[in-house]
Structures are given as structure tokens and as C-alpha cells.
mmCIF file of C-alpha atoms and ligand atoms in Angstrom:
data_model
loop_
_atom_site.group_PDB
_atom_site.id
_atom_site.type_symbol
_atom_site.label_atom_id
_atom_site.label_comp_id
_atom_site.label_asym_id
_atom_site.label_seq_id
_atom_site.Cartn_x
_atom_site.Cartn_y
_atom_site.Cartn_z
ATOM 1 C CA UNK P 128 -19.140 -0.868 39.874
ATOM 2 C CA UNK P 129 -22.854 -2.386 39.810
ATOM 3 C CA UNK P 130 -25.364 0.267 40.267
ATOM 4 C CA UNK P 131 -27.864 -0.003 43.036
ATOM 5 C CA UNK P 132 -31.570 -0.383 42.025
ATOM 6 C CA UNK P 133 -33.005 2.802 41.665
ATOM 7 C CA UNK P 134 -29.816 4.939 41.553
ATOM 8 C CA UNK P 135 -30.275 8.372 40.301
ATOM 9 C CA UNK P 136 -28.323 9.851 37.540
ATOM 10 C CA UNK P 137 -25.330 11.999 38.366
ATOM 11 C CA UNK P 138 -22.334 13.262 36.503
ATOM 12 C CA UNK P 139 -19.748 10.624 37.887
ATOM 13 C CA UNK P 140 -22.236 7.592 37.432
ATOM 14 C CA UNK P 141 -23.834 8.724 34.500
ATOM 15 C CA UNK P 142 -22.839 5.947 32.078
ATOM 16 C CA UNK P 143 -23.466 3.120 34.514
ATOM 17 C CA UNK P 144 -27.056 4.332 35.558
ATOM 18 C CA UNK P 145 -28.178 4.639 31.581
ATOM 19 C CA UNK P 146 -26.463 1.330 30.960
ATOM 20 C CA UNK P 147 -28.485 -0.342 33.912
ATOM 21 C CA UNK P 148 -31.630 0.675 32.418
ATOM 22 C CA UNK P 149 -30.993 -1.598 29.748
ATOM 23 C CA UNK P 150 -30.307 -4.525 32.030
ATOM 24 C CA UNK P 151 -33.717 -6.189 31.699
ATOM 25 C CA UNK P 152 -33.431 -5.974 27.705
ATOM 26 C CA UNK P 153 -34.536 -9.782 27.176
ATOM 27 C CA UNK P 154 -32.004 -9.695 23.773
ATOM 28 C CA UNK P 155 -28.582 -10.309 25.374
ATOM 29 C CA UNK P 156 -27.154 -8.841 22.302
ATOM 30 C CA UNK P 157 -29.481 -5.674 22.234
ATOM 31 C CA UNK P 158 -28.247 -4.879 26.058
ATOM 32 C CA UNK P 159 -24.540 -5.510 25.263
ATOM 33 C CA UNK P 160 -24.563 -3.329 22.015
ATOM 34 C CA UNK P 161 -26.678 -0.600 23.842
ATOM 35 C CA UNK P 162 -24.558 -0.756 27.122
ATOM 36 C CA UNK P 163 -21.599 -0.449 25.393
ATOM 37 C CA UNK P 164 -22.755 2.333 23.040
ATOM 38 C CA UNK P 165 -24.156 4.589 26.185
ATOM 39 C CA UNK P 166 -20.749 4.105 28.232
ATOM 40 C CA UNK P 167 -18.552 5.340 25.087
ATOM 41 C CA UNK P 168 -20.904 8.077 24.259
ATOM 42 C CA UNK P 169 -20.969 9.260 27.866
ATOM 43 C CA UNK P 170 -17.171 8.974 27.774
ATOM 44 C CA UNK P 171 -16.915 11.027 24.646
ATOM 45 C CA UNK P 172 -19.010 14.066 25.998
ATOM 46 C CA UNK P 173 -16.992 13.692 29.290
ATOM 47 C CA UNK P 174 -13.748 13.835 27.451
ATOM 48 C CA UNK P 175 -14.487 16.792 25.347
ATOM 49 C CA UNK P 176 -16.765 18.770 27.867
ATOM 50 C CA UNK P 177 -19.452 18.949 25.201
ATOM 51 C CA UNK P 178 -21.444 22.545 25.135
ATOM 52 C CA UNK P 179 -25.114 23.052 24.479
ATOM 53 C CA UNK P 180 -24.158 25.026 21.523
ATOM 54 C CA UNK P 181 -22.284 21.643 20.101
ATOM 55 C CA UNK P 182 -24.852 19.052 20.822
ATOM 56 C CA UNK P 183 -27.324 21.253 18.822
ATOM 57 C CA UNK P 184 -25.166 21.555 16.184
ATOM 58 C CA UNK P 185 -24.593 17.628 16.161
ATOM 59 C CA UNK P 186 -28.636 17.113 16.182
ATOM 60 C CA UNK P 187 -29.034 19.682 13.273
ATOM 61 C CA UNK P 188 -26.587 17.856 11.433
ATOM 62 C CA UNK P 189 -27.694 14.598 11.864
ATOM 63 C CA UNK P 190 -30.952 15.621 10.927
ATOM 64 C CA UNK P 191 -29.727 17.481 7.584
ATOM 65 C CA UNK P 192 -28.062 13.969 6.898
ATOM 66 C CA UNK P 193 -31.429 12.226 7.302
ATOM 67 C CA UNK P 194 -33.297 15.047 5.186
ATOM 68 C CA UNK P 195 -30.366 14.402 2.673
ATOM 69 C CA UNK P 196 -31.345 10.824 1.744
ATOM 70 C CA UNK P 197 -33.794 9.511 -0.563
ATOM 71 C CA UNK P 198 -33.929 6.212 -3.031
ATOM 72 C CA UNK P 199 -30.444 6.755 -4.471
ATOM 73 C CA UNK P 200 -28.779 9.153 -1.907
ATOM 74 C CA UNK P 201 -27.546 7.354 1.241
ATOM 75 C CA UNK P 202 -26.230 10.270 3.290
ATOM 76 C CA UNK P 203 -25.640 8.240 6.536
ATOM 77 C CA UNK P 204 -23.613 5.772 4.444
ATOM 78 C CA UNK P 205 -21.268 8.432 3.469
ATOM 79 C CA UNK P 206 -21.000 9.636 6.801
ATOM 80 C CA UNK P 207 -20.266 6.053 8.216
ATOM 81 C CA UNK P 208 -17.457 5.720 5.190
ATOM 82 C CA UNK P 209 -15.721 9.167 5.902
ATOM 83 C CA UNK P 210 -15.750 8.229 9.697
ATOM 84 C CA UNK P 211 -13.770 4.798 8.818
ATOM 85 C CA UNK P 212 -17.130 2.880 10.322
ATOM 86 C CA UNK P 213 -17.831 1.136 6.953
ATOM 87 C CA UNK P 214 -14.172 0.139 6.477
ATOM 88 C CA UNK P 215 -13.927 -1.257 9.949
ATOM 89 C CA UNK P 216 -17.185 -3.215 10.134
ATOM 90 C CA UNK P 217 -16.138 -4.799 6.930
ATOM 91 C CA UNK P 218 -12.783 -5.573 7.934
ATOM 92 C CA UNK P 219 -13.710 -7.102 11.117
ATOM 93 C CA UNK P 220 -16.596 -9.162 9.754
ATOM 94 C CA UNK P 221 -14.422 -10.451 6.803
ATOM 95 C CA UNK P 222 -10.957 -11.099 8.013
ATOM 96 C CA UNK P 223 -8.934 -12.895 5.113
ATOM 97 C CA UNK P 224 -6.381 -14.615 7.469
ATOM 98 C CA UNK P 225 -3.649 -13.501 5.258
ATOM 99 C CA UNK P 226 -4.799 -16.049 3.032
ATOM 100 C CA UNK P 227 -8.177 -14.795 1.096
ATOM 101 C CA UNK P 228 -8.357 -11.704 -0.931
ATOM 102 C CA UNK P 229 -8.669 -9.070 1.364
ATOM 103 C CA UNK P 230 -12.237 -7.127 1.045
ATOM 104 C CA UNK P 231 -12.963 -3.439 1.064
ATOM 105 C CA UNK P 232 -16.285 -1.339 0.953
ATOM 106 C CA UNK P 233 -19.186 -1.916 -1.290
ATOM 107 C CA UNK P 234 -19.809 1.548 -1.989
ATOM 108 C CA UNK P 235 -23.034 3.091 -2.896
ATOM 109 C CA UNK P 236 -22.725 2.558 -6.615
ATOM 110 C CA UNK P 237 -23.698 -1.154 -6.725
ATOM 111 C CA UNK P 238 -27.264 -0.192 -6.955
ATOM 112 C CA UNK P 239 -28.341 -2.148 -9.825
ATOM 113 C CA UNK P 240 -28.273 -5.822 -11.379
ATOM 114 C CA UNK P 241 -25.083 -6.202 -13.421
ATOM 115 C CA UNK P 242 -26.129 -8.050 -16.706
ATOM 116 C CA UNK P 243 -24.646 -11.491 -17.419
ATOM 117 C CA UNK P 244 -22.061 -10.946 -20.292
ATOM 118 C CA UNK P 245 -19.646 -13.797 -21.808
ATOM 119 C CA UNK P 246 -16.029 -13.791 -21.078
ATOM 120 C CA UNK P 247 -14.170 -11.201 -23.150
ATOM 121 C CA UNK P 248 -17.199 -8.964 -23.191
ATOM 122 C CA UNK P 249 -16.349 -5.312 -23.484
ATOM 123 C CA UNK P 250 -18.486 -3.105 -20.692
ATOM 124 C CA UNK P 251 -17.228 0.150 -21.593
ATOM 125 C CA UNK P 252 -20.414 0.758 -23.983
ATOM 126 C CA UNK P 253 -19.957 4.451 -24.517
ATOM 127 C CA UNK P 254 -17.583 7.170 -24.049
ATOM 128 C CA UNK P 255 -13.945 8.122 -23.995
ATOM 129 C CA UNK P 256 -11.247 6.192 -22.133
ATOM 130 C CA UNK P 257 -8.324 4.230 -22.200
ATOM 131 C CA UNK P 258 -8.788 0.760 -23.420
ATOM 132 C CA UNK P 259 -7.859 -1.585 -20.565
ATOM 133 C CA UNK P 260 -8.097 -5.436 -20.687
ATOM 134 C CA UNK P 261 -8.848 -7.081 -17.193
ATOM 135 C CA UNK P 262 -7.899 -10.831 -16.397
ATOM 136 C CA UNK P 263 -8.006 -12.768 -13.549
ATOM 137 C CA UNK P 264 -8.242 -16.063 -11.868
ATOM 138 C CA UNK P 265 -10.707 -17.136 -8.878
ATOM 139 C CA UNK P 266 -8.937 -19.808 -7.059
ATOM 140 C CA UNK P 267 -9.354 -21.568 -3.498
ATOM 141 C CA UNK P 268 -6.333 -21.009 -0.954
ATOM 142 C CA UNK P 269 -4.544 -24.059 -2.067
ATOM 143 C CA UNK P 270 -4.450 -22.565 -6.053
ATOM 144 C CA UNK P 271 -7.036 -24.936 -7.357
ATOM 145 C CA UNK P 272 -9.000 -23.452 -9.832
ATOM 146 C CA UNK P 273 -12.687 -22.375 -9.110
ATOM 147 C CA UNK P 274 -14.867 -22.618 -12.332
ATOM 148 C CA UNK P 275 -18.519 -21.014 -12.641
ATOM 149 C CA UNK P 276 -17.627 -18.580 -9.552
ATOM 150 C CA UNK P 277 -19.596 -15.329 -10.343
ATOM 151 C CA UNK P 278 -17.348 -12.035 -10.782
ATOM 152 C CA UNK P 279 -19.706 -9.127 -10.637
ATOM 153 C CA UNK P 280 -17.738 -5.902 -12.034
ATOM 154 C CA UNK P 281 -18.402 -2.334 -12.092
ATOM 155 C CA UNK P 282 -16.557 0.698 -12.189
ATOM 156 C CA UNK P 283 -16.421 4.593 -12.817
ATOM 157 C CA UNK P 284 -15.769 6.216 -16.305
ATOM 158 C CA UNK P 285 -13.005 8.201 -17.596
ATOM 159 C CA UNK P 286 -14.511 11.198 -16.193
ATOM 160 C CA UNK P 287 -15.246 9.426 -12.855
ATOM 161 C CA UNK P 288 -18.832 8.903 -12.993
ATOM 162 C CA UNK P 289 -20.820 5.987 -12.648
ATOM 163 C CA UNK P 290 -23.469 5.101 -15.294
ATOM 164 C CA UNK P 291 -26.121 5.815 -12.458
ATOM 165 C CA UNK P 292 -25.271 9.225 -11.875
ATOM 166 C CA UNK P 293 -25.412 9.902 -15.410
ATOM 167 C CA UNK P 294 -28.286 8.162 -16.733
ATOM 168 C CA UNK P 295 -28.964 10.901 -19.583
ATOM 169 C CA UNK P 296 -25.632 10.451 -21.206
ATOM 170 C CA UNK P 297 -24.878 7.083 -21.385
ATOM 171 C CA UNK P 298 -26.722 3.849 -21.844
ATOM 172 C CA UNK P 299 -27.741 1.822 -18.236
ATOM 173 C CA UNK P 300 -25.341 -1.133 -17.218
ATOM 174 C CA UNK P 301 -22.314 0.936 -19.059
ATOM 175 C CA UNK P 302 -19.078 -0.340 -17.174
ATOM 176 C CA UNK P 303 -20.854 -3.296 -15.130
ATOM 177 C CA UNK P 304 -20.726 -7.037 -15.764
ATOM 178 C CA UNK P 305 -21.548 -10.281 -14.191
ATOM 179 C CA UNK P 306 -19.045 -12.903 -15.633
ATOM 180 C CA UNK P 307 -18.864 -16.526 -14.817
ATOM 181 C CA UNK P 308 -15.081 -17.931 -14.549
ATOM 182 C CA UNK P 309 -14.318 -20.962 -16.747
ATOM 183 C CA UNK P 310 -13.445 -24.441 -15.732
ATOM 184 C CA UNK P 311 -9.843 -23.321 -15.123
ATOM 185 C CA UNK P 312 -11.178 -20.475 -13.045
ATOM 186 C CA UNK P 313 -10.053 -17.353 -14.980
ATOM 187 C CA UNK P 314 -12.078 -14.538 -16.430
ATOM 188 C CA UNK P 315 -11.579 -11.845 -18.714
ATOM 189 C CA UNK P 316 -13.256 -8.868 -19.972
ATOM 190 C CA UNK P 317 -12.667 -5.464 -21.803
ATOM 191 C CA UNK P 318 -13.180 -2.105 -20.550
ATOM 192 C CA UNK P 319 -11.404 1.545 -19.767
ATOM 193 C CA UNK P 320 -9.182 2.630 -17.453
ATOM 194 C CA UNK P 321 -11.391 3.874 -14.379
ATOM 195 C CA UNK P 322 -10.808 7.574 -13.276
ATOM 196 C CA UNK P 323 -10.381 8.809 -9.706
ATOM 197 C CA UNK P 324 -13.631 10.405 -8.431
ATOM 198 C CA UNK P 325 -15.128 12.435 -5.604
ATOM 199 C CA UNK P 326 -18.019 11.245 -3.688
ATOM 200 C CA UNK P 327 -20.924 12.770 -3.508
ATOM 201 C CA UNK P 328 -19.996 16.211 -1.526
ATOM 202 C CA UNK P 329 -22.969 18.625 -1.779
ATOM 203 C CA UNK P 330 -24.310 17.521 1.551
ATOM 204 C CA UNK P 331 -23.541 17.760 5.151
ATOM 205 C CA UNK P 332 -20.744 15.049 4.828
ATOM 206 C CA UNK P 333 -19.322 17.374 1.916
ATOM 207 C CA UNK P 334 -19.409 20.340 4.365
ATOM 208 C CA UNK P 335 -17.841 18.191 7.245
ATOM 209 C CA UNK P 336 -14.997 17.346 4.847
ATOM 210 C CA UNK P 337 -14.486 21.110 3.890
ATOM 211 C CA UNK P 338 -14.683 22.506 7.562
ATOM 212 C CA UNK P 339 -11.910 19.910 8.202
ATOM 213 C CA UNK P 340 -9.587 20.418 5.385
ATOM 214 C CA UNK P 341 -10.167 16.867 3.966
ATOM 215 C CA UNK P 342 -10.628 16.317 0.216
ATOM 216 C CA UNK P 343 -13.650 13.946 -1.138
ATOM 217 C CA UNK P 344 -11.758 11.680 -3.535
ATOM 218 C CA UNK P 345 -11.101 8.031 -4.133
ATOM 219 C CA UNK P 346 -8.299 6.732 -6.202
ATOM 220 C CA UNK P 347 -9.086 4.793 -9.210
ATOM 221 C CA UNK P 348 -10.544 1.310 -8.954
ATOM 222 C CA UNK P 349 -12.648 -1.493 -10.424
ATOM 223 C CA UNK P 350 -15.341 -3.001 -7.955
ATOM 224 C CA UNK P 351 -15.422 -6.499 -7.586
ATOM 225 C CA UNK P 352 -18.100 -9.236 -5.957
ATOM 226 C CA UNK P 353 -17.005 -12.588 -6.383
ATOM 227 C CA UNK P 354 -19.194 -15.503 -5.240
ATOM 228 C CA UNK P 355 -18.870 -19.397 -5.723
ATOM 229 C CA UNK P 356 -20.739 -22.440 -4.012
ATOM 230 C CA UNK P 357 -19.032 -23.270 -0.919
ATOM 231 C CA UNK P 358 -16.774 -20.240 -0.574
ATOM 232 C CA UNK P 359 -17.373 -16.998 1.526
ATOM 233 C CA UNK P 360 -17.970 -14.169 -1.248
ATOM 234 C CA UNK P 361 -15.561 -11.280 -1.421
ATOM 235 C CA UNK P 362 -16.556 -7.879 -1.732
ATOM 236 C CA UNK P 363 -13.355 -5.626 -2.681
ATOM 237 C CA UNK P 364 -11.961 -3.244 -5.421
ATOM 238 C CA UNK P 365 -8.513 -3.381 -7.379
ATOM 239 C CA UNK P 366 -6.687 -0.069 -7.219
ATOM 240 C CA UNK P 367 -4.563 1.372 -10.286
ATOM 241 C CA UNK P 368 -1.225 1.871 -8.610
ATOM 242 C CA UNK P 369 -0.852 5.326 -10.462
ATOM 243 C CA UNK P 370 -3.849 6.569 -9.333
ATOM 244 C CA UNK P 371 -3.657 9.773 -6.873
ATOM 245 C CA UNK P 372 -5.163 9.626 -3.569
ATOM 246 C CA UNK P 373 -4.084 6.353 -2.967
ATOM 247 C CA UNK P 374 -2.437 7.507 0.069
ATOM 248 C CA UNK P 375 -5.559 9.509 1.466
ATOM 249 C CA UNK P 376 -8.894 7.623 -0.039
ATOM 250 C CA UNK P 377 -11.891 9.582 1.424
ATOM 251 C CA UNK P 378 -13.541 6.300 2.661
ATOM 252 C CA UNK P 379 -10.396 4.391 3.790
ATOM 253 C CA UNK P 380 -10.712 1.722 1.480
ATOM 254 C CA UNK P 381 -7.204 1.193 0.156
ATOM 255 C CA UNK P 382 -5.210 -2.088 1.327
ATOM 256 C CA UNK P 383 -1.896 -2.468 0.025
ATOM 257 C CA UNK P 384 -2.707 -6.119 -1.049
ATOM 258 C CA UNK P 385 -5.176 -4.620 -3.667
ATOM 259 C CA UNK P 386 -3.172 -2.101 -5.558
ATOM 260 C CA UNK P 387 -2.216 -3.327 -9.108
ATOM 261 C CA UNK P 388 -0.181 -2.064 -11.881
ATOM 262 C CA UNK P 389 -2.232 -1.140 -14.840
ATOM 263 C CA UNK P 390 0.491 -2.006 -17.421
ATOM 264 C CA UNK P 391 0.856 -0.367 -21.080
ATOM 265 C CA UNK P 392 1.136 -2.943 -23.935
ATOM 266 C CA UNK P 393 2.267 -2.306 -27.161
ATOM 267 C CA UNK P 394 1.709 -5.266 -29.060
ATOM 268 C CA UNK P 395 -0.330 -4.818 -32.636
ATOM 269 C CA UNK P 396 -0.907 -8.603 -32.981
ATOM 270 C CA UNK P 397 -2.184 -9.351 -29.730
ATOM 271 C CA UNK P 398 -4.212 -6.261 -29.796
ATOM 272 C CA UNK P 399 -5.820 -7.284 -33.096
ATOM 273 C CA UNK P 400 -6.508 -10.761 -31.725
ATOM 274 C CA UNK P 401 -8.192 -8.881 -28.314
ATOM 275 C CA UNK P 402 -10.145 -6.603 -30.480
ATOM 276 C CA UNK P 403 -8.594 -3.705 -28.741
ATOM 277 C CA UNK P 404 -6.479 -0.709 -30.377
ATOM 278 C CA UNK P 405 -2.702 -1.167 -30.788
ATOM 279 C CA UNK P 406 -1.931 0.615 -27.470
ATOM 280 C CA UNK P 407 -4.051 -0.598 -24.447
ATOM 281 C CA UNK P 408 -3.402 -1.222 -20.614
ATOM 282 C CA UNK P 409 -3.981 -4.488 -18.929
ATOM 283 C CA UNK P 410 -4.491 -5.512 -15.195
ATOM 284 C CA UNK P 411 -4.243 -9.145 -13.671
ATOM 285 C CA UNK P 412 -6.300 -9.754 -10.609
ATOM 286 C CA UNK P 413 -6.192 -13.388 -8.852
ATOM 287 C CA UNK P 414 -8.811 -13.527 -6.370
ATOM 288 C CA UNK P 415 -8.606 -16.205 -3.395
ATOM 289 C CA UNK P 416 -11.843 -17.211 -1.718
ATOM 290 C CA UNK P 417 -11.757 -18.802 1.500
ATOM 291 C CA UNK P 418 -13.986 -21.917 2.384
ATOM 292 C CA UNK P 419 -17.637 -21.365 3.640
ATOM 293 C CA UNK P 420 -17.165 -20.387 7.225
HETATM 294 FE FE1 LIG E 787 -16.281 2.868 -6.561
#
């Protein structure tokens, strides 16, 4: 029911009265978003009969979340992640229509430009790990290859850390690379099998997880950001099928279409030709890009 001009605040009509206060906003989208936010927020407060102590605790939590942020730590993104909002925004803005490769969260570790590397390069610049060959192809929905596509990859190491989390012990751009597909759409590189890892849980978001009995872990994955002229870019991961936490990713990033076997290869000749030790793992990931909207 529309509000009458000058209607005063009441418990019953709080949402309508406050939403109406934005009715003159010149930007129609701003008016729509704020109006909906107010209606949902008021409905939430009424639904749980929020106490004053709880509202104070919420303000203190958001304040602490802001204080935890700096140049390399974004606690609000983590909060959005563990509430599933990052994944929801990503998903509704990049619907794949059952044809294109599905997207998932960018995550907080794409913080440096990946260095361009030739196809076949080994991105594991240091450290332990199980050697792994990654192969794939970038194609359009009809299966035609897309040559010249850029394939930006980054991943955690065998201990579950990204290079930027341990700058004193690994070289910069360890386990990162920017590849360009061959004319037949193929790409390949050498790396190690990534490990599952916890999102940073030493801040307010970690306290929220602990208070609710949730773990902070993400299943093992390699990040991909694939772009080609005339096509919509895709931000995604390939997940290792044998990783723990596939069914309970702390940020809800897993989609079944993105899970692949990292199978074991024991073939000394092939290993030698690839410059890998005899026993290695391998994963193949075909990426389908939709045309630009
Ligand atoms: Fe990640």
C-alpha cells in the first residue's frame, strides 16, 4: 500500500515509510535497490525480533570487519564469501545457459598480474609438491577452437598457500602464469597439484565461522581467468575430484561441472618428453566461452 505524504514511522508500516523516503531519488536503479534493501532489512528485524544487544553486537562486528581491512586483506569480501553472496552475484551475472563453462568466485588472491609464460612452462618455481600436467582447450559453443585466447592461472602450493601469503619463502609469481592458446585452441603447462586451504580465519569472519561450527576450508583448485576477443570472459576454477571439502566449500564455490580427476600417469617415456618425473598427475580442462553479449 502506498504511503501518504507525511506518514510518520510506525512498527507496522516501517518499511514502507522508510522506502518512501527514497522515492524522489533521481536515479531509478538507486531507488529500486535502496527500497528493496529497506524492505528486506525491516522484515529481517521483525522476523527475529532483534534485541538492542544483538543490534549493538552486529554494529561492533561490522566495525571490526572494517578495521581488519588493509591493502592485502579484504574482510568484507570474506564476509560476502562465507554468506554465499559473492557466489550468488557471480552466478546471476554470468549465467552459462548450460553451454558455456560455469563461473565461480575470483577469490582474494588474484592480486598480482600473472607473468606471460610460453605454453608448456613450469609455473612451480619452488617448493614441494606432486608434479602435474595441465592441458586444455578453449572453444566456442560449437566446439570450434579459439586461438589467441589468454588463460590466466593461479593456485595454492602443496601447503595450501599462495605466493603472496609467504613472500619471504617463495619467488614472486610462484604458481601463476598467463598463457595464450595455440591456433588450435590448446594450452598446457606444468605445475604441482594444489592443496586445499583455509580462508584467512584470524578475523571477525573466522570468529563467525567458529561460533557457528563451520570450518574455513576450500577444496583444492586451480583458478582460471580466460578471455578472448568477441567472447565473454570466464572466471572459474577446476577442482580436484579427490580433495576434501568438495561438499562443504567455505565460500560455496563448487559446481559439479568444474570437478575433474587429477589422474596418475606412470609412463617414463612420456614423462621424459614433458620434463616431468616418471610418476605425475594430469588434468584436462576444456573451457567453452560464450559470444560477447
Ligand atoms: Fe583459491
